[in-house]
Amino acid sequence: MGPSTKRKWLKGSQGRKFVIANARVENCAIIFCNDGFCHMCGYSRAEIMQKPCTCNFLYGPDTKRLAIAQMAQALLGSEERKVEINLYRKDGN
């Protein structure tokens, strides 16, 4: 990625919250998360790194099993899928 492309990508990512995972390892471990994601979920980057990309550490009492299964299926497959899922911050909110 050249400097110009990198600047455009960084500019476009402002305000977004995201993780990047390694699909070549067994649990598709998170290898990067941006500050926005850390702030949104209340975890530090160190706490998030190497967790599964399914973000199971954000599941809570109202996280539906069907939504969990749909998200896991989408991540393991090659289909794009829209999943509505309840996730929780570290403080339980």
JSON list of C-alpha atoms in Angstrom, two decimals:
[
{"chain": "A", "resi": 1, "resn": "MET", "atom": "CA", "xyz": [0.00, 0.00, 0.00]},
{"chain": "A", "resi": 2, "resn": "GLY", "atom": "CA", "xyz": [1.54, 3.30, -1.08]},
{"chain": "A", "resi": 3, "resn": "PRO", "atom": "CA", "xyz": [1.59, 6.43, 1.12]},
{"chain": "A", "resi": 4, "resn": "SER", "atom": "CA", "xyz": [-1.30, 8.07, -0.77]},
{"chain": "A", "resi": 5, "resn": "THR", "atom": "CA", "xyz": [-3.50, 4.97, -0.54]},
{"chain": "A", "resi": 6, "resn": "LYS", "atom": "CA", "xyz": [-2.64, 4.53, 3.14]},
{"chain": "A", "resi": 7, "resn": "ARG", "atom": "CA", "xyz": [-3.66, 8.14, 3.92]},
{"chain": "A", "resi": 8, "resn": "LYS", "atom": "CA", "xyz": [-6.99, 7.66, 2.12]},
{"chain": "A", "resi": 9, "resn": "TRP", "atom": "CA", "xyz": [-7.63, 4.42, 4.01]},
{"chain": "A", "resi": 10, "resn": "LEU", "atom": "CA", "xyz": [-6.81, 5.98, 7.38]},
{"chain": "A", "resi": 11, "resn": "LYS", "atom": "CA", "xyz": [-9.02, 8.99, 6.62]},
{"chain": "A", "resi": 12, "resn": "GLY", "atom": "CA", "xyz": [-11.91, 6.70, 5.69]},
{"chain": "A", "resi": 13, "resn": "SER", "atom": "CA", "xyz": [-11.52, 4.66, 8.87]},
{"chain": "A", "resi": 14, "resn": "GLN", "atom": "CA", "xyz": [-12.01, 7.60, 11.22]},
{"chain": "A", "resi": 15, "resn": "GLY", "atom": "CA", "xyz": [-15.07, 7.07, 13.38]},
{"chain": "A", "resi": 16, "resn": "ARG", "atom": "CA", "xyz": [-15.17, 3.34, 12.60]},
{"chain": "A", "resi": 17, "resn": "LYS", "atom": "CA", "xyz": [-14.72, 0.66, 15.19]},
{"chain": "A", "resi": 18, "resn": "PHE", "atom": "CA", "xyz": [-13.13, -2.53, 13.95]},
{"chain": "A", "resi": 19, "resn": "VAL", "atom": "CA", "xyz": [-11.01, -5.59, 14.57]},
{"chain": "A", "resi": 20, "resn": "ILE", "atom": "CA", "xyz": [-8.71, -7.44, 12.19]},
{"chain": "A", "resi": 21, "resn": "ALA", "atom": "CA", "xyz": [-8.35, -11.20, 12.64]},
{"chain": "A", "resi": 22, "resn": "ASN", "atom": "CA", "xyz": [-6.00, -13.87, 11.32]},
{"chain": "A", "resi": 23, "resn": "ALA", "atom": "CA", "xyz": [-8.09, -16.41, 9.42]},
{"chain": "A", "resi": 24, "resn": "ARG", "atom": "CA", "xyz": [-5.14, -18.80, 9.21]},
{"chain": "A", "resi": 25, "resn": "VAL", "atom": "CA", "xyz": [-5.21, -19.75, 12.89]},
{"chain": "A", "resi": 26, "resn": "GLU", "atom": "CA", "xyz": [-7.73, -22.04, 14.58]},
{"chain": "A", "resi": 27, "resn": "ASN", "atom": "CA", "xyz": [-9.84, -19.46, 16.43]},
{"chain": "A", "resi": 28, "resn": "CYS", "atom": "CA", "xyz": [-9.39, -16.64, 13.88]},
{"chain": "A", "resi": 29, "resn": "ALA", "atom": "CA", "xyz": [-7.59, -14.65, 16.57]},
{"chain": "A", "resi": 30, "resn": "ILE", "atom": "CA", "xyz": [-7.88, -10.87, 16.67]},
{"chain": "A", "resi": 31, "resn": "ILE", "atom": "CA", "xyz": [-4.52, -9.40, 15.68]},
{"chain": "A", "resi": 32, "resn": "PHE", "atom": "CA", "xyz": [-5.52, -5.72, 15.74]},
{"chain": "A", "resi": 33, "resn": "CYS", "atom": "CA", "xyz": [-8.33, -3.55, 17.08]},
{"chain": "A", "resi": 34, "resn": "ASN", "atom": "CA", "xyz": [-8.53, 0.19, 16.76]},
{"chain": "A", "resi": 35, "resn": "ASP", "atom": "CA", "xyz": [-8.94, 2.68, 19.61]},
{"chain": "A", "resi": 36, "resn": "GLY", "atom": "CA", "xyz": [-12.60, 3.20, 18.70]},
{"chain": "A", "resi": 37, "resn": "PHE", "atom": "CA", "xyz": [-13.35, -0.49, 19.24]},
{"chain": "A", "resi": 38, "resn": "CYS", "atom": "CA", "xyz": [-11.51, -0.48, 22.59]},
{"chain": "A", "resi": 39, "resn": "HIS", "atom": "CA", "xyz": [-13.43, 2.59, 23.73]},
{"chain": "A", "resi": 40, "resn": "MET", "atom": "CA", "xyz": [-16.76, 1.17, 22.56]},
{"chain": "A", "resi": 41, "resn": "CYS", "atom": "CA", "xyz": [-16.41, -2.15, 24.40]},
{"chain": "A", "resi": 42, "resn": "GLY", "atom": "CA", "xyz": [-14.45, -0.98, 27.46]},
{"chain": "A", "resi": 43, "resn": "TYR", "atom": "CA", "xyz": [-11.55, -3.41, 27.03]},
{"chain": "A", "resi": 44, "resn": "SER", "atom": "CA", "xyz": [-7.91, -2.48, 26.51]},
{"chain": "A", "resi": 45, "resn": "ARG", "atom": "CA", "xyz": [-6.17, -3.55, 23.32]},
{"chain": "A", "resi": 46, "resn": "ALA", "atom": "CA", "xyz": [-4.07, -6.03, 25.35]},
{"chain": "A", "resi": 47, "resn": "GLU", "atom": "CA", "xyz": [-7.26, -7.67, 26.68]},
{"chain": "A", "resi": 48, "resn": "ILE", "atom": "CA", "xyz": [-8.70, -8.04, 23.17]},
{"chain": "A", "resi": 49, "resn": "MET", "atom": "CA", "xyz": [-5.64, -9.30, 21.30]},
{"chain": "A", "resi": 50, "resn": "GLN", "atom": "CA", "xyz": [-5.67, -13.03, 20.49]},
{"chain": "A", "resi": 51, "resn": "LYS", "atom": "CA", "xyz": [-9.35, -13.42, 21.43]},
{"chain": "A", "resi": 52, "resn": "PRO", "atom": "CA", "xyz": [-11.56, -15.15, 18.81]},
{"chain": "A", "resi": 53, "resn": "CYS", "atom": "CA", "xyz": [-12.95, -12.86, 16.10]},
{"chain": "A", "resi": 54, "resn": "THR", "atom": "CA", "xyz": [-16.46, -13.98, 17.09]},
{"chain": "A", "resi": 55, "resn": "CYS", "atom": "CA", "xyz": [-16.00, -11.58, 20.04]},
{"chain": "A", "resi": 56, "resn": "ASN", "atom": "CA", "xyz": [-17.46, -14.13, 22.45]},
{"chain": "A", "resi": 57, "resn": "PHE", "atom": "CA", "xyz": [-16.04, -12.07, 25.31]},
{"chain": "A", "resi": 58, "resn": "LEU", "atom": "CA", "xyz": [-18.78, -9.52, 24.47]},
{"chain": "A", "resi": 59, "resn": "TYR", "atom": "CA", "xyz": [-21.67, -12.00, 24.80]},
{"chain": "A", "resi": 60, "resn": "GLY", "atom": "CA", "xyz": [-24.16, -11.46, 27.59]},
{"chain": "A", "resi": 61, "resn": "PRO", "atom": "CA", "xyz": [-27.54, -12.58, 28.91]},
{"chain": "A", "resi": 62, "resn": "ASP", "atom": "CA", "xyz": [-29.53, -11.27, 25.92]},
{"chain": "A", "resi": 63, "resn": "THR", "atom": "CA", "xyz": [-27.13, -12.50, 23.23]},
{"chain": "A", "resi": 64, "resn": "LYS", "atom": "CA", "xyz": [-29.22, -14.96, 21.20]},
{"chain": "A", "resi": 65, "resn": "ARG", "atom": "CA", "xyz": [-27.77, -18.38, 20.35]},
{"chain": "A", "resi": 66, "resn": "LEU", "atom": "CA", "xyz": [-29.15, -18.13, 16.81]},
{"chain": "A", "resi": 67, "resn": "ALA", "atom": "CA", "xyz": [-27.33, -14.83, 16.22]},
{"chain": "A", "resi": 68, "resn": "ILE", "atom": "CA", "xyz": [-24.10, -16.35, 17.59]},
{"chain": "A", "resi": 69, "resn": "ALA", "atom": "CA", "xyz": [-24.44, -19.30, 15.22]},
{"chain": "A", "resi": 70, "resn": "GLN", "atom": "CA", "xyz": [-25.21, -17.05, 12.23]},
{"chain": "A", "resi": 71, "resn": "MET", "atom": "CA", "xyz": [-22.19, -14.86, 12.94]},
{"chain": "A", "resi": 72, "resn": "ALA", "atom": "CA", "xyz": [-19.88, -17.87, 13.34]},
{"chain": "A", "resi": 73, "resn": "GLN", "atom": "CA", "xyz": [-21.21, -19.37, 10.11]},
{"chain": "A", "resi": 74, "resn": "ALA", "atom": "CA", "xyz": [-20.63, -16.11, 8.22]},
{"chain": "A", "resi": 75, "resn": "LEU", "atom": "CA", "xyz": [-17.08, -15.78, 9.55]},
{"chain": "A", "resi": 76, "resn": "LEU", "atom": "CA", "xyz": [-16.21, -19.36, 8.64]},
{"chain": "A", "resi": 77, "resn": "GLY", "atom": "CA", "xyz": [-17.81, -19.22, 5.20]},
{"chain": "A", "resi": 78, "resn": "SER", "atom": "CA", "xyz": [-17.44, -16.95, 2.24]},
{"chain": "A", "resi": 79, "resn": "GLU", "atom": "CA", "xyz": [-20.93, -15.44, 2.29]},
{"chain": "A", "resi": 80, "resn": "GLU", "atom": "CA", "xyz": [-21.70, -11.93, 3.37]},
{"chain": "A", "resi": 81, "resn": "ARG", "atom": "CA", "xyz": [-24.40, -11.93, 6.02]},
{"chain": "A", "resi": 82, "resn": "LYS", "atom": "CA", "xyz": [-26.27, -9.35, 8.05]},
{"chain": "A", "resi": 83, "resn": "VAL", "atom": "CA", "xyz": [-26.64, -10.42, 11.69]},
{"chain": "A", "resi": 84, "resn": "GLU", "atom": "CA", "xyz": [-28.32, -8.48, 14.47]},
{"chain": "A", "resi": 85, "resn": "ILE", "atom": "CA", "xyz": [-26.67, -9.41, 17.75]},
{"chain": "A", "resi": 86, "resn": "ASN", "atom": "CA", "xyz": [-26.63, -8.00, 21.29]},
{"chain": "A", "resi": 87, "resn": "LEU", "atom": "CA", "xyz": [-23.09, -7.51, 22.58]},
{"chain": "A", "resi": 88, "resn": "TYR", "atom": "CA", "xyz": [-22.01, -6.11, 25.93]},
{"chain": "A", "resi": 89, "resn": "ARG", "atom": "CA", "xyz": [-19.28, -3.84, 27.20]},
{"chain": "A", "resi": 90, "resn": "LYS", "atom": "CA", "xyz": [-16.81, -5.01, 29.81]},
{"chain": "A", "resi": 91, "resn": "ASP", "atom": "CA", "xyz": [-18.91, -3.31, 32.51]},
{"chain": "A", "resi": 92, "resn": "GLY", "atom": "CA", "xyz": [-21.97, -5.37, 31.46]},
{"chain": "A", "resi": 93, "resn": "ASN", "atom": "CA", "xyz": [-23.88, -2.59, 29.72]}
]
